[in-house]
Tab-separated table of C-alpha atoms and ligand atoms in Angstrom:
chain	number	residue	atom	x	y	z
M	1	UNK	CA	126.664	60.830	37.767
M	2	UNK	CA	126.311	61.195	41.504
M	3	UNK	CA	129.810	62.597	41.688
M	4	UNK	CA	129.092	65.260	39.052
M	5	UNK	CA	125.928	66.390	40.909
M	6	UNK	CA	127.909	66.552	44.107
M	7	UNK	CA	130.672	68.572	42.430
M	8	UNK	CA	128.132	70.991	40.943
M	9	UNK	CA	126.510	71.528	44.352
M	10	UNK	CA	129.926	71.991	45.852
M	11	UNK	CA	130.867	74.646	43.252
M	12	UNK	CA	127.568	76.470	43.801
M	13	UNK	CA	128.104	76.484	47.548
M	14	UNK	CA	131.671	77.739	47.228
M	15	UNK	CA	130.478	80.484	44.921
M	16	UNK	CA	127.811	81.530	47.436
M	17	UNK	CA	130.340	81.460	50.227
M	18	UNK	CA	132.739	83.599	48.205
M	19	UNK	CA	130.048	86.164	47.545
M	20	UNK	CA	128.897	86.199	51.127
M	21	UNK	CA	125.366	84.947	50.355
M	22	UNK	CA	125.496	82.388	53.115
M	23	UNK	CA	127.330	82.520	56.370
M	24	UNK	CA	129.223	79.331	57.198
M	25	UNK	CA	131.006	78.726	60.450
M	26	UNK	CA	133.871	76.279	60.739
M	27	UNK	CA	135.367	74.491	63.707
M	28	UNK	CA	138.376	76.804	63.464
M	29	UNK	CA	139.216	80.275	62.142
M	30	UNK	CA	138.762	80.583	58.370
M	31	UNK	CA	139.175	83.440	55.908
M	32	UNK	CA	135.375	83.931	55.700
M	33	UNK	CA	134.871	84.169	59.456
M	34	UNK	CA	138.210	85.546	60.685
M	35	UNK	CA	139.498	87.866	57.943
M	36	UNK	CA	141.724	89.562	60.541
M	37	UNK	CA	143.627	86.277	60.937
M	38	UNK	CA	143.621	84.513	57.556
M	39	UNK	CA	143.705	85.466	53.930
M	40	UNK	CA	141.667	83.721	51.258
M	41	UNK	CA	143.415	80.458	50.345
M	42	UNK	CA	145.006	79.910	53.766
M	43	UNK	CA	144.139	76.934	55.945
M	44	UNK	CA	145.887	78.208	59.047
M	45	UNK	CA	147.157	81.779	59.377
M	46	UNK	CA	150.104	82.236	57.023
M	47	UNK	CA	150.020	78.729	55.501
M	48	UNK	CA	148.210	78.196	52.215
M	49	UNK	CA	146.187	75.255	50.976
M	50	UNK	CA	148.865	74.746	48.299
M	51	UNK	CA	151.544	74.406	50.975
M	52	UNK	CA	149.551	71.810	52.907
M	53	UNK	CA	148.983	69.910	49.659
M	54	UNK	CA	152.728	70.055	48.918
M	55	UNK	CA	153.538	68.702	52.400
M	56	UNK	CA	151.269	65.683	51.801
M	57	UNK	CA	152.814	65.152	48.378
M	58	UNK	CA	156.316	65.244	49.851
M	59	UNK	CA	155.387	62.773	52.559
M	60	UNK	CA	154.141	60.307	49.959
M	61	UNK	CA	157.280	60.907	47.889
M	62	UNK	CA	159.327	60.055	50.982
M	63	UNK	CA	157.370	56.795	51.302
M	64	UNK	CA	157.893	56.004	47.615
M	65	UNK	CA	161.640	56.491	48.148
M	66	UNK	CA	161.846	53.903	50.944
M	67	UNK	CA	163.391	50.494	50.342
M	68	UNK	CA	160.038	48.932	51.153
M	69	UNK	CA	158.414	50.641	48.194
M	70	UNK	CA	161.281	50.130	45.782
M	71	UNK	CA	161.711	46.458	46.652
M	72	UNK	CA	158.286	45.001	47.289
M	73	UNK	CA	155.148	46.959	48.176
M	74	UNK	CA	153.288	49.095	45.653
M	75	UNK	CA	150.424	50.368	47.792
M	76	UNK	CA	150.631	52.399	50.967
M	77	UNK	CA	148.189	53.718	53.497
M	78	UNK	CA	149.368	56.337	56.009
M	79	UNK	CA	147.270	57.139	59.078
M	80	UNK	CA	147.599	60.310	61.157
M	81	UNK	CA	145.142	60.592	64.053
M	82	UNK	CA	144.497	64.001	65.605
M	83	UNK	CA	144.790	64.664	69.327
M	84	UNK	CA	141.799	63.905	71.530
M	85	UNK	CA	140.160	66.230	73.996
M	86	UNK	CA	141.312	65.654	77.536
M	87	UNK	CA	139.635	66.687	80.759
M	88	UNK	CA	141.027	67.960	84.064
M	89	UNK	CA	137.816	67.115	85.980
M	90	UNK	CA	134.256	66.216	85.034
M	91	UNK	CA	133.256	68.236	81.942
M	92	UNK	CA	136.173	70.658	82.402
M	93	UNK	CA	138.558	70.372	79.455
M	94	UNK	CA	142.234	71.195	79.319
M	95	UNK	CA	142.996	73.759	76.592
M	96	UNK	CA	143.078	71.734	73.372
M	97	UNK	CA	146.318	71.475	71.432
M	98	UNK	CA	146.280	69.660	68.121
M	99	UNK	CA	148.679	66.799	67.400
M	100	UNK	CA	151.616	68.380	65.619
M	101	UNK	CA	152.115	65.910	62.753
M	102	UNK	CA	148.365	65.861	62.027
M	103	UNK	CA	148.292	69.669	62.043
M	104	UNK	CA	151.388	69.912	59.846
M	105	UNK	CA	149.807	67.693	57.180
M	106	UNK	CA	146.190	68.841	57.337
M	107	UNK	CA	145.832	72.213	59.083
M	108	UNK	CA	142.646	70.818	60.650
M	109	UNK	CA	142.103	71.948	64.244
M	110	UNK	CA	139.328	69.691	65.539
M	111	UNK	CA	139.908	66.773	67.922
M	112	UNK	CA	138.853	63.157	67.204
M	113	UNK	CA	139.786	63.291	63.512
M	114	UNK	CA	142.168	61.373	61.294
M	115	UNK	CA	144.063	62.115	58.098
M	116	UNK	CA	144.593	59.210	55.727
M	117	UNK	CA	146.874	59.301	52.704
M	118	UNK	CA	146.685	56.261	50.487
M	119	UNK	CA	147.775	55.101	47.090
M	120	UNK	CA	144.968	54.330	44.696
M	121	UNK	CA	144.821	50.615	43.911
M	122	UNK	CA	145.322	49.954	40.225
M	123	UNK	CA	146.530	53.463	39.487
M	124	UNK	CA	150.107	54.445	38.732
M	125	UNK	CA	152.214	54.189	41.856
M	126	UNK	CA	152.826	57.920	42.024
M	127	UNK	CA	149.299	59.014	42.776
M	128	UNK	CA	147.486	59.111	46.070
M	129	UNK	CA	144.339	60.321	47.738
M	130	UNK	CA	144.071	62.461	50.881
M	131	UNK	CA	141.058	61.759	53.073
M	132	UNK	CA	140.029	63.453	56.315
M	133	UNK	CA	137.749	61.766	58.830
M	134	UNK	CA	136.139	64.407	61.027
M	135	UNK	CA	133.574	64.725	63.835
M	136	UNK	CA	130.018	64.538	62.515
M	137	UNK	CA	128.002	67.741	62.649
M	138	UNK	CA	125.715	67.564	65.660
M	139	UNK	CA	123.440	70.471	66.662
M	140	UNK	CA	123.247	69.314	70.292
M	141	UNK	CA	127.012	69.083	70.709
M	142	UNK	CA	127.607	72.250	68.703
M	143	UNK	CA	125.270	74.160	70.999
M	144	UNK	CA	127.725	73.517	73.827
M	145	UNK	CA	131.091	73.358	72.098
M	146	UNK	CA	130.670	75.625	69.090
M	147	UNK	CA	130.491	74.844	65.387
M	148	UNK	CA	132.139	71.866	63.730
M	149	UNK	CA	133.371	72.014	60.161
M	150	UNK	CA	131.718	68.738	59.197
M	151	UNK	CA	132.516	66.804	56.053
M	152	UNK	CA	131.908	69.630	53.576
M	153	UNK	CA	133.550	72.259	55.736
M	154	UNK	CA	136.641	70.075	56.108
M	155	UNK	CA	137.091	69.775	52.336
M	156	UNK	CA	136.443	73.498	51.743
M	157	UNK	CA	138.812	74.474	54.468
M	158	UNK	CA	141.765	72.162	53.972
M	159	UNK	CA	141.650	71.178	50.299
M	160	UNK	CA	141.907	67.419	50.966
M	161	UNK	CA	140.421	65.218	48.256
M	162	UNK	CA	137.592	63.787	50.351
M	163	UNK	CA	136.172	63.888	53.853
M	164	UNK	CA	133.926	61.521	55.829
M	165	UNK	CA	132.477	61.352	59.279
M	166	UNK	CA	134.898	59.744	61.699
M	167	UNK	CA	132.551	56.823	62.409
M	168	UNK	CA	132.947	55.812	58.748
M	169	UNK	CA	136.669	55.192	59.241
M	170	UNK	CA	136.326	51.500	60.025
M	171	UNK	CA	134.182	50.821	56.959
M	172	UNK	CA	136.520	52.815	54.717
M	173	UNK	CA	139.480	50.775	55.949
M	174	UNK	CA	137.605	47.524	55.310
M	175	UNK	CA	136.836	48.617	51.749
M	176	UNK	CA	140.457	49.570	51.197
M	177	UNK	CA	141.561	46.116	52.344
M	178	UNK	CA	138.985	44.455	50.109
M	179	UNK	CA	140.160	46.402	47.055
M	180	UNK	CA	143.908	46.252	47.613
M	181	UNK	CA	145.979	43.112	47.324
M	182	UNK	CA	149.075	44.061	49.186
M	183	UNK	CA	149.863	47.243	50.997
M	184	UNK	CA	152.007	48.745	53.736
M	185	UNK	CA	150.562	50.611	56.686
M	186	UNK	CA	152.340	53.738	57.926
M	187	UNK	CA	151.186	54.629	61.411
M	188	UNK	CA	152.780	55.545	64.751
M	189	UNK	CA	151.509	52.373	66.442
M	190	UNK	CA	154.257	52.416	69.075
M	191	UNK	CA	152.994	55.623	70.665
M	192	UNK	CA	149.409	56.083	69.407
M	193	UNK	CA	148.367	59.709	69.918
M	194	UNK	CA	144.631	58.948	70.032
M	195	UNK	CA	143.989	56.042	72.400
M	196	UNK	CA	140.300	55.713	71.680
M	197	UNK	CA	140.674	55.576	67.877
M	198	UNK	CA	143.606	53.232	68.311
M	199	UNK	CA	141.788	50.811	70.609
M	200	UNK	CA	138.425	50.867	68.831
M	201	UNK	CA	139.503	50.885	65.181
M	202	UNK	CA	143.174	51.037	64.304
M	203	UNK	CA	144.561	48.263	66.518
M	204	UNK	CA	141.979	45.870	65.070
M	205	UNK	CA	142.769	46.956	61.535
M	206	UNK	CA	146.448	46.323	62.175
M	207	UNK	CA	145.990	42.893	63.711
M	208	UNK	CA	143.227	41.513	61.510
M	209	UNK	CA	144.261	42.642	58.109
M	210	UNK	CA	146.633	41.361	55.597
M	211	UNK	CA	148.949	44.288	55.123
M	212	UNK	CA	152.414	43.291	54.009
M	213	UNK	CA	154.347	45.627	56.259
M	214	UNK	CA	153.894	48.138	59.035
M	215	UNK	CA	156.117	51.188	59.549
M	216	UNK	CA	156.051	54.266	61.753
M	217	UNK	CA	155.711	57.729	60.269
M	218	UNK	CA	157.380	60.006	62.773
M	219	UNK	CA	160.859	60.028	61.211
M	220	UNK	CA	159.458	60.829	57.763
M	221	UNK	CA	157.267	63.696	58.973
M	222	UNK	CA	159.952	65.091	61.254
M	223	UNK	CA	162.463	65.150	58.407
M	224	UNK	CA	160.006	67.415	56.546
M	225	UNK	CA	159.212	69.568	59.575
M	226	UNK	CA	162.924	70.053	60.310
M	227	UNK	CA	163.408	72.407	57.337
M	228	UNK	CA	161.125	75.408	57.497
M	229	UNK	CA	159.504	76.818	54.349
M	230	UNK	CA	159.555	80.585	53.701
M	231	UNK	CA	155.989	80.837	55.104
M	232	UNK	CA	157.036	78.962	58.236
M	233	UNK	CA	160.134	81.124	58.638
M	234	UNK	CA	157.910	84.231	58.515
M	235	UNK	CA	155.744	82.799	61.322
M	236	UNK	CA	158.802	81.786	63.363
M	237	UNK	CA	160.228	85.309	62.963
M	238	UNK	CA	157.008	86.867	64.195
M	239	UNK	CA	156.695	84.407	67.105
M	240	UNK	CA	160.268	85.303	68.153
M	241	UNK	CA	159.616	89.015	67.733
M	242	UNK	CA	156.490	88.863	69.904
M	243	UNK	CA	158.317	86.980	72.656
M	244	UNK	CA	161.259	89.432	72.456
M	245	UNK	CA	158.944	92.417	72.867
M	246	UNK	CA	157.188	90.679	75.761
M	247	UNK	CA	160.574	90.161	77.466
M	248	UNK	CA	161.298	93.879	77.115
M	249	UNK	CA	158.009	94.719	78.851
M	250	UNK	CA	158.618	92.191	81.628
M	251	UNK	CA	162.106	93.598	82.246
M	252	UNK	CA	160.639	97.103	82.462
M	253	UNK	CA	157.906	95.901	84.796
M	254	UNK	CA	160.172	94.041	87.219
M	255	UNK	CA	161.286	95.617	90.472
M	256	UNK	CA	162.409	94.418	93.909
M	257	UNK	CA	159.567	92.745	95.787
M	258	UNK	CA	157.766	91.602	92.642
M	259	UNK	CA	156.304	88.088	92.749
M	260	UNK	CA	157.397	85.591	90.093
M	261	UNK	CA	153.701	84.968	89.429
M	262	UNK	CA	153.259	88.620	88.485
M	263	UNK	CA	156.051	88.358	85.919
M	264	UNK	CA	154.324	85.216	84.613
M	265	UNK	CA	151.066	87.137	84.223
M	266	UNK	CA	152.920	89.965	82.498
M	267	UNK	CA	154.704	87.799	79.921
M	268	UNK	CA	151.497	85.889	79.159
M	269	UNK	CA	149.574	89.161	78.748
M	270	UNK	CA	152.191	90.797	76.526
M	271	UNK	CA	152.382	87.752	74.231
M	272	UNK	CA	148.612	87.424	73.875
M	273	UNK	CA	148.225	91.181	73.314
M	274	UNK	CA	150.438	90.707	70.263
M	275	UNK	CA	148.241	87.880	68.873
M	276	UNK	CA	150.062	84.820	70.211
M	277	UNK	CA	147.491	82.176	71.161
M	278	UNK	CA	149.295	81.105	74.339
M	279	UNK	CA	152.691	80.590	75.911
M	280	UNK	CA	154.559	77.756	74.233
M	281	UNK	CA	155.336	76.022	77.563
M	282	UNK	CA	155.013	76.673	81.296
M	283	UNK	CA	157.592	79.427	81.772
M	284	UNK	CA	160.449	79.344	84.255
M	285	UNK	CA	160.473	82.581	86.250
M	286	UNK	CA	163.030	82.131	88.964
M	287	UNK	CA	164.466	84.661	91.378
M	288	UNK	CA	167.865	84.122	93.051
M	289	UNK	CA	168.859	80.541	93.850
M	290	UNK	CA	165.698	79.112	92.238
M	291	UNK	CA	167.331	79.771	88.837
M	292	UNK	CA	169.450	76.720	89.588
M	293	UNK	CA	166.392	74.470	89.366
M	294	UNK	CA	166.360	74.050	85.595
M	295	UNK	CA	162.670	73.157	85.343
M	296	UNK	CA	161.423	75.491	88.103
M	297	UNK	CA	157.815	76.263	87.186
M	298	UNK	CA	156.252	76.996	90.568
M	299	UNK	CA	156.770	80.718	89.945
M	300	UNK	CA	155.364	81.737	93.317
M	301	UNK	CA	158.158	83.450	95.243
M	302	UNK	CA	159.082	87.068	95.921
M	303	UNK	CA	162.196	88.348	94.112
M	304	UNK	CA	164.269	90.490	96.448
M	305	UNK	CA	166.478	93.520	95.775
M	306	UNK	CA	169.894	92.531	94.488
M	307	UNK	CA	168.751	89.148	93.114
M	308	UNK	CA	168.821	88.034	89.513
M	309	UNK	CA	165.694	86.830	87.787
M	310	UNK	CA	165.947	84.113	85.157
M	311	UNK	CA	162.971	83.939	82.796
M	312	UNK	CA	162.634	81.162	80.205
M	313	UNK	CA	159.480	81.802	78.178
M	314	UNK	CA	158.171	81.783	74.619
M	315	UNK	CA	154.895	81.933	72.807
M	316	UNK	CA	153.004	79.946	70.228
M	317	UNK	CA	151.802	81.951	67.253
M	318	UNK	CA	149.525	80.125	64.792
M	319	UNK	CA	151.303	76.854	65.609
M	320	UNK	CA	154.912	78.144	65.720
M	321	UNK	CA	156.952	78.448	68.917
M	322	UNK	CA	159.590	80.785	70.266
M	323	UNK	CA	161.847	79.964	73.224
M	324	UNK	CA	163.891	82.678	74.975
M	325	UNK	CA	165.827	82.896	78.221
M	326	UNK	CA	167.201	86.065	79.749
M	327	UNK	CA	168.645	86.740	83.186
M	328	UNK	CA	168.536	90.250	84.623
M	329	UNK	CA	169.102	92.087	87.914
M	330	UNK	CA	165.701	92.830	89.420
M	331	UNK	CA	167.052	96.100	90.880
M	332	UNK	CA	168.436	97.274	87.506
M	333	UNK	CA	172.137	96.764	88.155
M	334	UNK	CA	174.333	93.649	88.126
M	335	UNK	CA	176.672	93.223	91.103
M	336	UNK	CA	180.337	92.755	90.121
M	337	UNK	CA	180.126	88.971	90.583
M	338	UNK	CA	176.785	88.703	88.768
M	339	UNK	CA	178.198	90.685	85.837
M	340	UNK	CA	181.350	88.568	85.745
M	341	UNK	CA	179.320	85.367	85.432
M	342	UNK	CA	176.818	86.952	83.039
M	343	UNK	CA	179.580	88.133	80.701
M	344	UNK	CA	181.143	84.672	80.781
M	345	UNK	CA	177.863	83.042	79.696
M	346	UNK	CA	177.321	85.731	77.075
M	347	UNK	CA	180.794	85.221	75.578
M	348	UNK	CA	180.139	81.477	75.309
M	349	UNK	CA	176.663	82.005	73.849
M	350	UNK	CA	177.843	84.476	71.197
M	351	UNK	CA	180.689	82.196	70.205
M	352	UNK	CA	178.232	79.267	69.864
M	353	UNK	CA	175.888	81.341	67.681
M	354	UNK	CA	178.795	81.972	65.300
M	355	UNK	CA	179.196	78.181	65.043
M	356	UNK	CA	175.610	77.773	63.823
M	357	UNK	CA	176.492	77.049	60.215
M	358	UNK	CA	176.096	74.124	57.841
M	359	UNK	CA	179.584	72.929	58.920
M	360	UNK	CA	178.314	71.915	62.340
M	361	UNK	CA	175.681	69.828	64.094
M	362	UNK	CA	174.053	70.715	67.431
M	363	UNK	CA	176.338	68.143	69.068
M	364	UNK	CA	179.428	69.772	67.475
M	365	UNK	CA	178.361	73.136	68.891
M	366	UNK	CA	177.624	71.521	72.257
M	367	UNK	CA	181.271	70.384	72.456
M	368	UNK	CA	182.346	73.887	71.420
M	369	UNK	CA	180.154	75.242	74.261
M	370	UNK	CA	181.785	72.932	76.838
M	371	UNK	CA	185.244	73.923	75.655
M	372	UNK	CA	184.502	77.673	75.863
M	373	UNK	CA	182.709	77.302	79.178
M	374	UNK	CA	185.658	75.390	80.648
M	375	UNK	CA	188.005	78.231	79.662
M	376	UNK	CA	185.659	80.823	81.147
M	377	UNK	CA	185.417	78.915	84.437
M	378	UNK	CA	189.198	78.878	84.614
M	379	UNK	CA	189.463	82.614	83.808
M	380	UNK	CA	186.922	83.454	86.509
M	381	UNK	CA	188.781	81.266	88.982
M	382	UNK	CA	185.997	78.770	89.639
M	383	UNK	CA	188.310	75.904	88.697
M	384	UNK	CA	192.075	75.641	89.264
M	385	UNK	CA	194.367	77.490	86.852
M	386	UNK	CA	196.262	74.294	86.049
M	387	UNK	CA	193.103	72.378	84.987
M	388	UNK	CA	193.744	70.258	81.907
M	389	UNK	CA	191.295	69.837	79.039
M	390	UNK	CA	189.545	66.838	80.588
M	391	UNK	CA	188.924	68.500	83.923
M	392	UNK	CA	187.795	71.715	82.194
M	393	UNK	CA	185.208	69.745	80.205
M	394	UNK	CA	184.094	67.864	83.315
M	395	UNK	CA	183.696	71.134	85.215
M	396	UNK	CA	181.745	72.648	82.307
M	397	UNK	CA	179.336	69.674	82.462
M	398	UNK	CA	178.947	70.209	86.210
M	399	UNK	CA	178.239	73.927	85.951
M	400	UNK	CA	175.960	73.446	82.909
M	401	UNK	CA	174.233	70.054	83.065
M	402	UNK	CA	172.114	70.517	79.907
M	403	UNK	CA	172.788	70.486	76.166
M	404	UNK	CA	173.489	73.546	74.038
M	405	UNK	CA	169.987	73.530	72.556
M	406	UNK	CA	167.426	71.807	70.371
M	407	UNK	CA	165.517	72.190	67.126
M	408	UNK	CA	162.632	74.652	67.324
M	409	UNK	CA	159.454	74.862	65.257
M	410	UNK	CA	155.847	73.851	65.763
M	411	UNK	CA	156.945	72.134	68.979
M	412	UNK	CA	159.360	73.698	71.455
M	413	UNK	CA	161.537	70.603	71.502
M	414	UNK	CA	160.816	70.157	67.824
M	415	UNK	CA	161.496	67.042	65.753
M	416	UNK	CA	163.000	65.311	68.780
M	417	UNK	CA	163.539	62.140	66.750
M	418	UNK	CA	166.137	63.825	64.553
M	419	UNK	CA	169.676	63.198	65.782
M	420	UNK	CA	171.604	66.188	67.098
M	421	UNK	CA	174.530	64.853	65.089
M	422	UNK	CA	172.792	65.999	61.902
M	423	UNK	CA	174.668	68.845	60.220
M	424	UNK	CA	172.643	72.050	60.283
M	425	UNK	CA	170.955	73.038	57.032
M	426	UNK	CA	169.421	76.283	55.777
M	427	UNK	CA	165.818	76.501	56.989
M	428	UNK	CA	166.454	74.830	60.352
M	429	UNK	CA	165.803	76.814	63.523
M	430	UNK	CA	167.749	75.911	66.660
M	431	UNK	CA	168.127	77.305	70.154
M	432	UNK	CA	171.471	78.283	71.659
M	433	UNK	CA	171.175	78.282	75.434
M	434	UNK	CA	174.321	77.861	77.551
M	435	UNK	CA	174.220	78.588	81.258
M	436	UNK	CA	176.201	78.567	84.481
M	437	UNK	CA	174.392	77.256	87.547
M	438	UNK	CA	175.834	77.523	91.064
M	439	UNK	CA	173.327	76.321	93.674
M	440	UNK	CA	173.617	77.994	97.092
M	441	UNK	CA	174.677	74.625	98.495
M	442	UNK	CA	177.871	74.525	96.366
M	443	UNK	CA	180.756	74.561	98.804
M	444	UNK	CA	183.564	74.302	96.251
M	445	UNK	CA	183.379	77.937	95.086
M	446	UNK	CA	183.844	81.237	96.957
M	447	UNK	CA	180.702	82.285	98.870
M	448	UNK	CA	179.931	85.296	96.649
M	449	UNK	CA	179.301	83.029	93.628
M	450	UNK	CA	176.785	80.795	95.385
M	451	UNK	CA	173.078	81.018	94.628
M	452	UNK	CA	173.534	82.452	91.131
M	453	UNK	CA	172.051	80.808	88.036
M	454	UNK	CA	172.374	82.352	84.579
M	455	UNK	CA	171.164	81.192	81.173
M	456	UNK	CA	170.951	83.114	77.908
M	457	UNK	CA	168.872	81.563	75.114
M	458	UNK	CA	168.268	82.778	71.564
M	459	UNK	CA	166.511	81.248	68.554
M	460	UNK	CA	168.683	80.997	65.457
M	461	UNK	CA	167.678	80.434	61.823
M	462	UNK	CA	170.294	78.705	59.665
M	463	UNK	CA	170.715	80.449	56.310
M	464	UNK	CA	172.785	79.877	53.149
M	465	UNK	CA	175.310	82.436	54.319
M	466	UNK	CA	175.412	81.621	58.045
M	467	UNK	CA	172.712	82.380	60.577
M	468	UNK	CA	170.112	84.949	61.662
M	469	UNK	CA	169.217	85.473	65.313
M	470	UNK	CA	165.412	85.650	65.327
M	471	UNK	CA	165.300	86.896	68.926
M	472	UNK	CA	167.728	89.783	68.449
M	473	UNK	CA	165.147	92.312	69.670
M	474	UNK	CA	165.434	90.860	73.157
M	475	UNK	CA	168.088	92.830	75.117
M	476	UNK	CA	171.170	90.751	75.862
M	477	UNK	CA	174.243	92.952	76.373
M	478	UNK	CA	174.445	93.611	80.139
M	479	UNK	CA	174.295	97.410	79.636
M	480	UNK	CA	171.175	97.051	77.460
M	481	UNK	CA	169.587	94.685	79.977
M	482	UNK	CA	170.222	97.123	82.844
M	483	UNK	CA	168.926	100.041	80.807
M	484	UNK	CA	165.733	98.112	79.946
M	485	UNK	CA	165.037	97.190	83.593
M	486	UNK	CA	165.568	100.809	84.650
M	487	UNK	CA	163.491	102.377	81.856
R	1	LIG	N1	162.131	76.203	77.453
R	1	LIG	C1	162.588	74.905	77.287
R	1	LIG	C2	163.944	74.889	76.740
R	1	LIG	O1	164.611	75.906	76.702
R	1	LIG	O2	164.413	73.876	76.279
R	2	LIG	MN1	165.142	75.887	74.664
R	3	LIG	MN1	163.812	77.831	76.924
């Protein structure tokens, strides 16, 4: 009875919302409040309620396929806490970024929340309920921090079956235990992403209760996130396009005497002007020898005439990341030695992109990269002409101490738990980013090569017929790069 009244009220409210009779704010952009960002039926820009529902369904199907389910346990409860707010100093928050797995499964953007997926005791094993626990609506807090979606808003927005205030989590878990004889808990207890929820509620639940088994979730969710859906591919394409256009503008803007910090400001501006929410990571903007510091993020030096600038930057668009590196002459023309090294890296990079097919894994292409790089180093004369295969590979490792690339998606180093020995599959996106780094202190090469660091990085979608370079709008051929800097 109570349920039917609640459903009727819910339908009436939805109808009023649809017809614009009442204005409802959520704790995140929604179609009603941000029609320039989302269409009706989308939870986050570009991703529909149906897709989020399908992701949850597939996660439960993955659980039902595990040995644990087939052999012994019929009931499962999976717990996905959100991220928590963190502060740089008193009352001053860091920009909030949602926990990726929680976002992937719920689309909910508020901190201090939790998504629970659980089988329904007594029901057939292939049914489950999705429940969101969210921050309680609170006029005092909302005055300072802006609106919260609350319990009703969370259901309207995300399409989960039920929502409750987060402080009801403990009681809900107790009731689940009371009503369920034996069950497995799926939760990333090894690295809890929300310390407070873990310490106050979840750790107790795990130690006191009589669950039959406990498993982590990250491998299951990452296996889903690894293969991008058509809607995700569209967002990845746009994220890559925005970053590529931003690179063009930064190349045009750069000139001798420019400060790395100014190029940082420019790339950030150009990405945000095209709707990206923020840069996907602190960019590397390194003039001259600083390009040889792989994680150089100080970005505070002057770039002088004749030097190269290496920029590694990407943006995050509605939860999807791009990741590009280009190296260009700040004066608009490569020196002979700079061009020689640049063309060597480019030849290796293009050859590696061709290897991005379902025949290969990232590790396979990494070994291809080392092989090609070794040959290039020999051709250039940076290693002896009589170098054998072993010494070529060793030299390649020395001149390029990092891997070929990584999976790319909602996170920059996406699905890091998936082995790089996995054969590529259509729908994966990977980076291809070889480099040659010769710190100024290297005494084993002729002086004119010292102090040069070059990396070229593109984002590549694996398709049924091969691959598509999503960052192809970003100039890469040395003539195109020079022309862009000079334009
Ligand atoms: N920007 C980080 C990376 O290329 O892996
Ligand atoms: Mn990368
Ligand atoms: Mn990068």
